PDB file of C-alpha atoms in Angstrom:
ATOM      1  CA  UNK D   1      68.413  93.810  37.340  1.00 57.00           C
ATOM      2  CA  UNK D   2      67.753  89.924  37.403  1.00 61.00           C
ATOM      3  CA  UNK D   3      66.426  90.053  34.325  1.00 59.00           C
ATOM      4  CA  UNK D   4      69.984  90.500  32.924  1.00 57.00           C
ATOM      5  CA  UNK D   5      72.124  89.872  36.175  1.00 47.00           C
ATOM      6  CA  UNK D   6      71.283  88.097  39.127  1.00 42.00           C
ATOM      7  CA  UNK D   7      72.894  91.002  40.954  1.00 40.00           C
ATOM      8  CA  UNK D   8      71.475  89.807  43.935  1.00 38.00           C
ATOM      9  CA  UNK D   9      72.093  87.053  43.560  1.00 39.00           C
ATOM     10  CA  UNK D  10      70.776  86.462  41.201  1.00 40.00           C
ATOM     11  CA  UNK D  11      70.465  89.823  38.797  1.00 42.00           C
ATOM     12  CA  UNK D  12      73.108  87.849  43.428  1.00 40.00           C
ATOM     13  CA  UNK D  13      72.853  89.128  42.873  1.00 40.00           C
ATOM     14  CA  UNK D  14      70.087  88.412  38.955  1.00 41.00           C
ATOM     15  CA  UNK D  15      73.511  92.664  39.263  1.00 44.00           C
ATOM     16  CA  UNK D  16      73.866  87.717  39.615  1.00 42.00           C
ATOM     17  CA  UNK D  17      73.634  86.717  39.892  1.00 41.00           C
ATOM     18  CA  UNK D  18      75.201  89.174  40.359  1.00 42.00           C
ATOM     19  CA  UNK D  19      72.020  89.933  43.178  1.00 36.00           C
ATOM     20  CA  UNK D  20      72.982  92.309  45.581  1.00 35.00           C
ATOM     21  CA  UNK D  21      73.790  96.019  45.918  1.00 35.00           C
ATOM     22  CA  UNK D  22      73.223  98.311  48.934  1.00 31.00           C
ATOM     23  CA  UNK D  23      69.566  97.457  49.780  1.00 31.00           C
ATOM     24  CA  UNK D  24      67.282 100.796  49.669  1.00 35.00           C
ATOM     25  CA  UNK D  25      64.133 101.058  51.896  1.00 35.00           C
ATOM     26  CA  UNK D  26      61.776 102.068  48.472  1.00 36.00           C
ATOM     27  CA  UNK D  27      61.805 102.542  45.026  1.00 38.00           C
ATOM     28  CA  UNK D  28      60.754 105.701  43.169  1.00 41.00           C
ATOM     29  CA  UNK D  29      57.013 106.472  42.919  1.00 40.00           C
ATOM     30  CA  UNK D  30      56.154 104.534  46.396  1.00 43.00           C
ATOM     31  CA  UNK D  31      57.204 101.314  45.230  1.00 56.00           C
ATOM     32  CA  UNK D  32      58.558  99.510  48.482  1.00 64.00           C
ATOM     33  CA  UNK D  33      60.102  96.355  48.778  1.00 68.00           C
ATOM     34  CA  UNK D  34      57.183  95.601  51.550  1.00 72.00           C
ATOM     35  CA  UNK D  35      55.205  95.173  48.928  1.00 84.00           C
ATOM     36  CA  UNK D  36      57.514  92.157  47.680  1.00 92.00           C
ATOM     37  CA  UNK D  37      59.344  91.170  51.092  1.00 90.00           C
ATOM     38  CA  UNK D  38      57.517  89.453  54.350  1.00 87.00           C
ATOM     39  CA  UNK D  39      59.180  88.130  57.595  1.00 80.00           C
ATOM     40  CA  UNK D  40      62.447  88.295  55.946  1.00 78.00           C
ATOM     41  CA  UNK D  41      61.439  86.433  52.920  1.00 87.00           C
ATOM     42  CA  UNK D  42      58.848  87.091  49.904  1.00 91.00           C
ATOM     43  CA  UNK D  43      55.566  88.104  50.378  1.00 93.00           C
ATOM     44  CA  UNK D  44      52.585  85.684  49.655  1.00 92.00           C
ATOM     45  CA  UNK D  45      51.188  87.204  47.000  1.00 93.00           C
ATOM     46  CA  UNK D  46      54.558  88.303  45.427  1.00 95.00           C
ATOM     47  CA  UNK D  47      55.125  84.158  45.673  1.00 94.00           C
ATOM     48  CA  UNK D  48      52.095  83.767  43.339  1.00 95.00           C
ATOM     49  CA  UNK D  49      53.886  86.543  40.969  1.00 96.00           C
ATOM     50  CA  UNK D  50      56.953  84.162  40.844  1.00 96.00           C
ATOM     51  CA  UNK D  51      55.198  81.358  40.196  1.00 96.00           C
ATOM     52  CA  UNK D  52      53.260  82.696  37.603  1.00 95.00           C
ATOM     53  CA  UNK D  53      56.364  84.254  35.773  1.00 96.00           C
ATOM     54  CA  UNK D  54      58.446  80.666  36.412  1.00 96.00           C
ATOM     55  CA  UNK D  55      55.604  78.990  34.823  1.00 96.00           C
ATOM     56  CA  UNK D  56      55.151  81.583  32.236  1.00 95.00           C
ATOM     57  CA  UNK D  57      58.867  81.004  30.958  1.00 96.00           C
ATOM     58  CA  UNK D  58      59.185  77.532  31.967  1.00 96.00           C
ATOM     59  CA  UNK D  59      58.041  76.080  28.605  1.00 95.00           C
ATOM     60  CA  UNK D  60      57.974  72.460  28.516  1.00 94.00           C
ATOM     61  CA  UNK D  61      56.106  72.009  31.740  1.00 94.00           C
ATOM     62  CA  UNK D  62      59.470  70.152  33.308  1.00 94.00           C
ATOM     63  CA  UNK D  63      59.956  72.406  36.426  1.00 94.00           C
ATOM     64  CA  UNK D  64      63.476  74.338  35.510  1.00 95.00           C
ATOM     65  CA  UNK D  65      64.713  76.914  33.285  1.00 96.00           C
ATOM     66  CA  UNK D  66      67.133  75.450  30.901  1.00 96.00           C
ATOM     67  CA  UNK D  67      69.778  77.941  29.436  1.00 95.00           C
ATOM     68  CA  UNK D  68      66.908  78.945  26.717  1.00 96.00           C
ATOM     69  CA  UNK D  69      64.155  79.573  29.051  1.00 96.00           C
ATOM     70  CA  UNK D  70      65.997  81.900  31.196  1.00 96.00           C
ATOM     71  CA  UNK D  71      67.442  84.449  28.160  1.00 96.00           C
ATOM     72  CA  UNK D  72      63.682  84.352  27.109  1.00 96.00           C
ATOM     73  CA  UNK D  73      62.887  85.511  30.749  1.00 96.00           C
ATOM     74  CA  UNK D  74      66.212  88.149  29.876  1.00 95.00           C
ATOM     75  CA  UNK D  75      64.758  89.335  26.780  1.00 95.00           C
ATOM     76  CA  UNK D  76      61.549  90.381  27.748  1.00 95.00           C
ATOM     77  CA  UNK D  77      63.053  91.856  31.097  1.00 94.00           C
ATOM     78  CA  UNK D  78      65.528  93.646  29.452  1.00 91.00           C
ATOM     79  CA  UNK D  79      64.367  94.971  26.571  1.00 91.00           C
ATOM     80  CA  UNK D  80      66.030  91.930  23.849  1.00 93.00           C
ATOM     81  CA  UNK D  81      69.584  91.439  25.831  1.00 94.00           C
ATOM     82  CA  UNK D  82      70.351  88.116  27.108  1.00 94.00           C
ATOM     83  CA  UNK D  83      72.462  86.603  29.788  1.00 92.00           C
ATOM     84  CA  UNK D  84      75.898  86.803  29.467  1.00 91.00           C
ATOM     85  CA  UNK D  85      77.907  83.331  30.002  1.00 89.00           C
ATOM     86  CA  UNK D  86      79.338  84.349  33.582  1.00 85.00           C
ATOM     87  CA  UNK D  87      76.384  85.217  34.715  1.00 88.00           C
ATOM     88  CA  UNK D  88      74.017  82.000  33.703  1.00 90.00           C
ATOM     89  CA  UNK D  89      77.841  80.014  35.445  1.00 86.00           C
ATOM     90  CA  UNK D  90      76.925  82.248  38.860  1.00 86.00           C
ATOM     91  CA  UNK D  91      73.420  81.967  38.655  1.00 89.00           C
ATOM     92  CA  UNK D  92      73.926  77.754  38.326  1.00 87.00           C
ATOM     93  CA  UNK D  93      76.603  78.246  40.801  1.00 84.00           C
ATOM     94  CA  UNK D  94      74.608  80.487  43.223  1.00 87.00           C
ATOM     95  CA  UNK D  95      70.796  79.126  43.050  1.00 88.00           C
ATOM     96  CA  UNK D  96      69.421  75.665  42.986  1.00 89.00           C
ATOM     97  CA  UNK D  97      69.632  73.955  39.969  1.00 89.00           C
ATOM     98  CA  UNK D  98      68.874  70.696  39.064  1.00 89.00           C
ATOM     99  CA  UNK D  99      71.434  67.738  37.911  1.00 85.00           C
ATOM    100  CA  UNK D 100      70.825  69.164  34.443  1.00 86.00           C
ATOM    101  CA  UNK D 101      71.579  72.876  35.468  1.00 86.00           C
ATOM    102  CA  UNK D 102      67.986  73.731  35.510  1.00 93.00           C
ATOM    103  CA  UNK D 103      67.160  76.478  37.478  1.00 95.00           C
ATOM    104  CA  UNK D 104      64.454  75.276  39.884  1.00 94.00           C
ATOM    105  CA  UNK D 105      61.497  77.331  40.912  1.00 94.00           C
ATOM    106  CA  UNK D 106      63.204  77.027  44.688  1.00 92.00           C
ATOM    107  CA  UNK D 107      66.390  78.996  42.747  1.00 93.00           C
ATOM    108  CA  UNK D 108      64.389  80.939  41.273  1.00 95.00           C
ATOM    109  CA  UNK D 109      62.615  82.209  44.524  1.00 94.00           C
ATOM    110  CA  UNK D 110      66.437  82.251  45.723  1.00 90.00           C
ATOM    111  CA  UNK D 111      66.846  84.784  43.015  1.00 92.00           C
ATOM    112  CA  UNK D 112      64.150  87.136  43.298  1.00 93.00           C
ATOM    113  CA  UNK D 113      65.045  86.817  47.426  1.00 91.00           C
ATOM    114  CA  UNK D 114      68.163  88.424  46.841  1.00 88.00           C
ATOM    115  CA  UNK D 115      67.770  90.840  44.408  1.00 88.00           C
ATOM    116  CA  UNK D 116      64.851  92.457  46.522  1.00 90.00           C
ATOM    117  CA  UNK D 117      66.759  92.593  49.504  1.00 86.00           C
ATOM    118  CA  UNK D 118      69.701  94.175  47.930  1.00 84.00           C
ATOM    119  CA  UNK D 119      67.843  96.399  45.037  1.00 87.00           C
ATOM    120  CA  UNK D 120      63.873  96.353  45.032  1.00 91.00           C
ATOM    121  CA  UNK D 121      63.915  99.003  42.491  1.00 92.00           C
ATOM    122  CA  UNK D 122      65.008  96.539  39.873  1.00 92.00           C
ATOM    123  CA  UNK D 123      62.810  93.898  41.194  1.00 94.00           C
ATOM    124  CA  UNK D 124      60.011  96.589  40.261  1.00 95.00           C
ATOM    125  CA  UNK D 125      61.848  96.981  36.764  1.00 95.00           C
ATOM    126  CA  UNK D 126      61.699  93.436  35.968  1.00 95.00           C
ATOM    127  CA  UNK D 127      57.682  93.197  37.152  1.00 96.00           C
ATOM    128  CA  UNK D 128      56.622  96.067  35.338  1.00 95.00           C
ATOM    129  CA  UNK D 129      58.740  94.572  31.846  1.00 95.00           C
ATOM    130  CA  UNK D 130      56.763  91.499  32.564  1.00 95.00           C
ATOM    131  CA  UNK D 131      53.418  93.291  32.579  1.00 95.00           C
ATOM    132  CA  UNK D 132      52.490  93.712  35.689  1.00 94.00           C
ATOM    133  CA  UNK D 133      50.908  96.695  38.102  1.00 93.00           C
ATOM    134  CA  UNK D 134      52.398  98.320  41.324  1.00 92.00           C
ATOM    135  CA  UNK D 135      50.155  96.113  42.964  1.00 92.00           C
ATOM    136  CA  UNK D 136      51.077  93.244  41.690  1.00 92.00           C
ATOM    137  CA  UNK D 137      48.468  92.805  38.773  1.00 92.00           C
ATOM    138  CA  UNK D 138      48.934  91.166  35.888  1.00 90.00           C
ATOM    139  CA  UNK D 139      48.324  93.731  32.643  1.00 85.00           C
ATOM    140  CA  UNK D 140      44.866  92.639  30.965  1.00 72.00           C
ATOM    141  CA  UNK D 141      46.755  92.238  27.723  1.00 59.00           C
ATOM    142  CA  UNK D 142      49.539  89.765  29.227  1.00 58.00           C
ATOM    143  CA  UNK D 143      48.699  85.934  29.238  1.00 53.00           C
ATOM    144  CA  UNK D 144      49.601  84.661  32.799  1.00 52.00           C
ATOM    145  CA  UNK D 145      50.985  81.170  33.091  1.00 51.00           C
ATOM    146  CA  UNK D 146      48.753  78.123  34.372  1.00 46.00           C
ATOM    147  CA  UNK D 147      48.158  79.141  38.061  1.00 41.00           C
ATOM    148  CA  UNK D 148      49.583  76.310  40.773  1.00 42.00           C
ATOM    149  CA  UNK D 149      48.006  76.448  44.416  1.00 39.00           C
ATOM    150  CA  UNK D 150      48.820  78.290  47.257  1.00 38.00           C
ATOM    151  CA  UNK D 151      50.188  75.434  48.987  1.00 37.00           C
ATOM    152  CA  UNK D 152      52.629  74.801  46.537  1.00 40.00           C
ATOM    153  CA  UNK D 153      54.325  78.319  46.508  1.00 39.00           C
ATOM    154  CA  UNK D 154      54.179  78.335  50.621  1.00 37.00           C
ATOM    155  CA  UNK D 155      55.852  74.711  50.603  1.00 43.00           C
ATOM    156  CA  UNK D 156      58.259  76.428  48.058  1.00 46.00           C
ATOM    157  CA  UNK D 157      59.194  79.314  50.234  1.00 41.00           C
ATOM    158  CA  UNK D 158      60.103  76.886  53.829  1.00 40.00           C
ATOM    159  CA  UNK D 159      61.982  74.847  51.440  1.00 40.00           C
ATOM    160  CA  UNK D 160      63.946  77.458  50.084  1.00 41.00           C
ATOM    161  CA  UNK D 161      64.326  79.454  53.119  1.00 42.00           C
ATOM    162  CA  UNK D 162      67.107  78.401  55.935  1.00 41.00           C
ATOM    163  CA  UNK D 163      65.068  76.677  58.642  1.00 39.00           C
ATOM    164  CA  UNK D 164      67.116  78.997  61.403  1.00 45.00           C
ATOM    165  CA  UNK D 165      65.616  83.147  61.261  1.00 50.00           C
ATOM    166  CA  UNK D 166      66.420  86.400  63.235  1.00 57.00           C
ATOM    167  CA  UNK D 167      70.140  88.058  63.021  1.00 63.00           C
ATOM    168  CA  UNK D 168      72.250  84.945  62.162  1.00 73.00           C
ATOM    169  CA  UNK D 169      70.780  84.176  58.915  1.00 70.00           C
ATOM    170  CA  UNK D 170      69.707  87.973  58.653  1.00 72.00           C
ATOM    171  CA  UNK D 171      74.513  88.179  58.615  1.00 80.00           C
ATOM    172  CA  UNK D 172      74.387  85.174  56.128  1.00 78.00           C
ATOM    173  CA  UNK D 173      72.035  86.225  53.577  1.00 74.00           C
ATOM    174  CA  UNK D 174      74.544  89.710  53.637  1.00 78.00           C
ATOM    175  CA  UNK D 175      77.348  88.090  53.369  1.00 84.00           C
ATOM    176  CA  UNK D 176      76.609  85.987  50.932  1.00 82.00           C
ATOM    177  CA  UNK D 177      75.503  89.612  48.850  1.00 77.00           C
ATOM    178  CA  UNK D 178      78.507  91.058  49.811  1.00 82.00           C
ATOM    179  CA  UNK D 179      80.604  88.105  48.569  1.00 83.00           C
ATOM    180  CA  UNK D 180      78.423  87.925  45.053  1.00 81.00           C
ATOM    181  CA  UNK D 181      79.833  91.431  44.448  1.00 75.00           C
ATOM    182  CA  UNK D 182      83.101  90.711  44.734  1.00 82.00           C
ATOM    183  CA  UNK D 183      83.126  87.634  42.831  1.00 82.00           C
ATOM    184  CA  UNK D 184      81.439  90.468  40.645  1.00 74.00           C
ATOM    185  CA  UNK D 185      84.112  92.161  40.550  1.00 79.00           C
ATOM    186  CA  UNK D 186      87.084  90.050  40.536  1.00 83.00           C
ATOM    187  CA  UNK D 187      85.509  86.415  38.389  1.00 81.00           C
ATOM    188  CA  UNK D 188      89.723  85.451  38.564  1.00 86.00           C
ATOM    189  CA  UNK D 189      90.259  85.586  42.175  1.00 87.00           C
ATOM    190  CA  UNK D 190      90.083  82.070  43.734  1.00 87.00           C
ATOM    191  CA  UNK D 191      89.165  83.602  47.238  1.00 90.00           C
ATOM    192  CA  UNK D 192      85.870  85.511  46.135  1.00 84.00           C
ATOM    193  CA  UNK D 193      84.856  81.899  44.801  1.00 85.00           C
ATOM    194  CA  UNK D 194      85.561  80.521  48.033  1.00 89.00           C
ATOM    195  CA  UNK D 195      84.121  83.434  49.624  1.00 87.00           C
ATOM    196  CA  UNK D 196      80.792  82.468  48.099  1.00 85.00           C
ATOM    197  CA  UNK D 197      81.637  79.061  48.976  1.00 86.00           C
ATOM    198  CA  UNK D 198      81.744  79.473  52.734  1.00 88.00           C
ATOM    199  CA  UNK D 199      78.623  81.925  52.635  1.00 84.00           C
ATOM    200  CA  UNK D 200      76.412  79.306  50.401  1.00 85.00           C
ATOM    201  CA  UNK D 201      77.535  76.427  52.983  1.00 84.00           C
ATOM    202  CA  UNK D 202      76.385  79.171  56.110  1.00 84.00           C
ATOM    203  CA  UNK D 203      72.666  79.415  54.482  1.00 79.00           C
ATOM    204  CA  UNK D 204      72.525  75.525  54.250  1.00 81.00           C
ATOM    205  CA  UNK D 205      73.044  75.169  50.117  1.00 80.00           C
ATOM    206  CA  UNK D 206      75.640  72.655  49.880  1.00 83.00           C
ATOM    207  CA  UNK D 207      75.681  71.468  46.350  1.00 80.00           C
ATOM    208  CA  UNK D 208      75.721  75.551  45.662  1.00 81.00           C
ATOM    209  CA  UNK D 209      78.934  75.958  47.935  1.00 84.00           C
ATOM    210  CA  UNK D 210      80.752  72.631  46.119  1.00 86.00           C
ATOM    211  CA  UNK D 211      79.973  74.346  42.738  1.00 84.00           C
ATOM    212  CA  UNK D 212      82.082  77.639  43.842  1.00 85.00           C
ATOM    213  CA  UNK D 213      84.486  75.401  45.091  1.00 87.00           C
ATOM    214  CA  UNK D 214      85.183  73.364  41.831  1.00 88.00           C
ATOM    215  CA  UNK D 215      85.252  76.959  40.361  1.00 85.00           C
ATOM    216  CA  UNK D 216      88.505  77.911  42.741  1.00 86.00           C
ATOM    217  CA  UNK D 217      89.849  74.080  42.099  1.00 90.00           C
ATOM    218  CA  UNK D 218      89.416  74.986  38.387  1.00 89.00           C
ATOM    219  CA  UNK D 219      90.984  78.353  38.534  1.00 87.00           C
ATOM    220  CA  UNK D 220      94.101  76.881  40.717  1.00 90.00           C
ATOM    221  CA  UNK D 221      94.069  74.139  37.984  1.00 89.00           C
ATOM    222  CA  UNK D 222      94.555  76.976  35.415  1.00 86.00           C
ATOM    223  CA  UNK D 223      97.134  78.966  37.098  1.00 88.00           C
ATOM    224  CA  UNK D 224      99.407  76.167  37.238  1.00 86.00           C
ATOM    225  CA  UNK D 225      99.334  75.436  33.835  1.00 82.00           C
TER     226      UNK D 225
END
């Protein structure tokens, strides 16, 4: 789960980053990814969740997730286990990040995007870990983060969603799950970075796609050595 993969993408895969496996309509007891998923991105409300958990783990205020941040946001969603160092590379690679390799709340959105399209059940893992209800309540014993305003999550979600919609992007967003797993499973091969590469460039996220590349230029680099 993204908690300890981004298997969106980004347990891309997020699991990736790691975000994506077959999507399934539900979850056990009634949880459905309708609950989280709108219009082929994330629900409003489930936008107030993200914000509340990116500001929760987001400690000094500075609007990213360094490297420390996000394996506190591992631990507690994974029961004390941390990010491995290939996946915090994909999820930098795969989300936005900042110059710094911050992950930004727009990469974090990314993130959550994925993993709920591909596996909503561990979207529900990672929201019940962080205290909250099947309806998206916080637990009365958890502290939620300083709230932001509406308008800042909804300008969050058209920035980090593709300005085209309907089937196109609908093939993009898969392929770009589909290409997370086999990066998944085969980190060596320079074509599953360039895979990536050509499916981040198809959803608009250039400086994404010219990290994958420098990861195939670095692997070439390698072999010739």
């Amino acid at each position: 789960k993204m908690g300890k993969k981004a298997r969106g993408g980004a347990k891309t895969s997020t699991q990736a980053t790691s975000a994506a496996k077959s999507v399934e309509g539900s979850t056990g007891g009634g949880q459905k990814s309708s609950e989280l998923l709108q219009k082929q991105w994330i629900s409003p409300k489930f936008e107030r969740v993200l914000l509340q958990i990116f500001n929760r783990f987001d400690l000094d205020g500075n609007g990213r997730l360094s490297v420390d941040e996000l394996q506190g946001f591992a631990k507690v969603c994974n029961g004390g286990e941390i990010f491995s160092q290939d996946e915090l590379e994909q999820i930098e690679q795969c989300f936005d990040t900042d110059d710094c390799g911050g992950l930004t709340k727009r990469g974090f959105f990314q993130m959550y995007h994925m993993q709920t399209t591909a596996r909503p059940e561990d979207t529900w893992k990672d929201l019940k870990a962080l205290g909250y209800t099947e309806t998206l309540e916080l637990l009365g014993d958890v502290a939620p983060a300083d709230a932001q305003d509406n308008k800042a999550s909804v300008n969050l979600t058209h920035t980090a969603a593709s300005p085209e919609s309907g089937p196109p992007l609908e093939a993009a967003r898969a392929e770009l799950r589909d290409a997370l797993f086999a990066l998944r499973e085969a980190p060596e091969e320079v074509a599953a970075h360039l895979r990536v590469a050509a499916a981040l460039e198809a959803l608009g996220r250039g400086d994404a796609a010219a990290r994958s590349r420098q990861q195939a230029e670095a692997l070439v680099a390698k072999a010739r050595e």
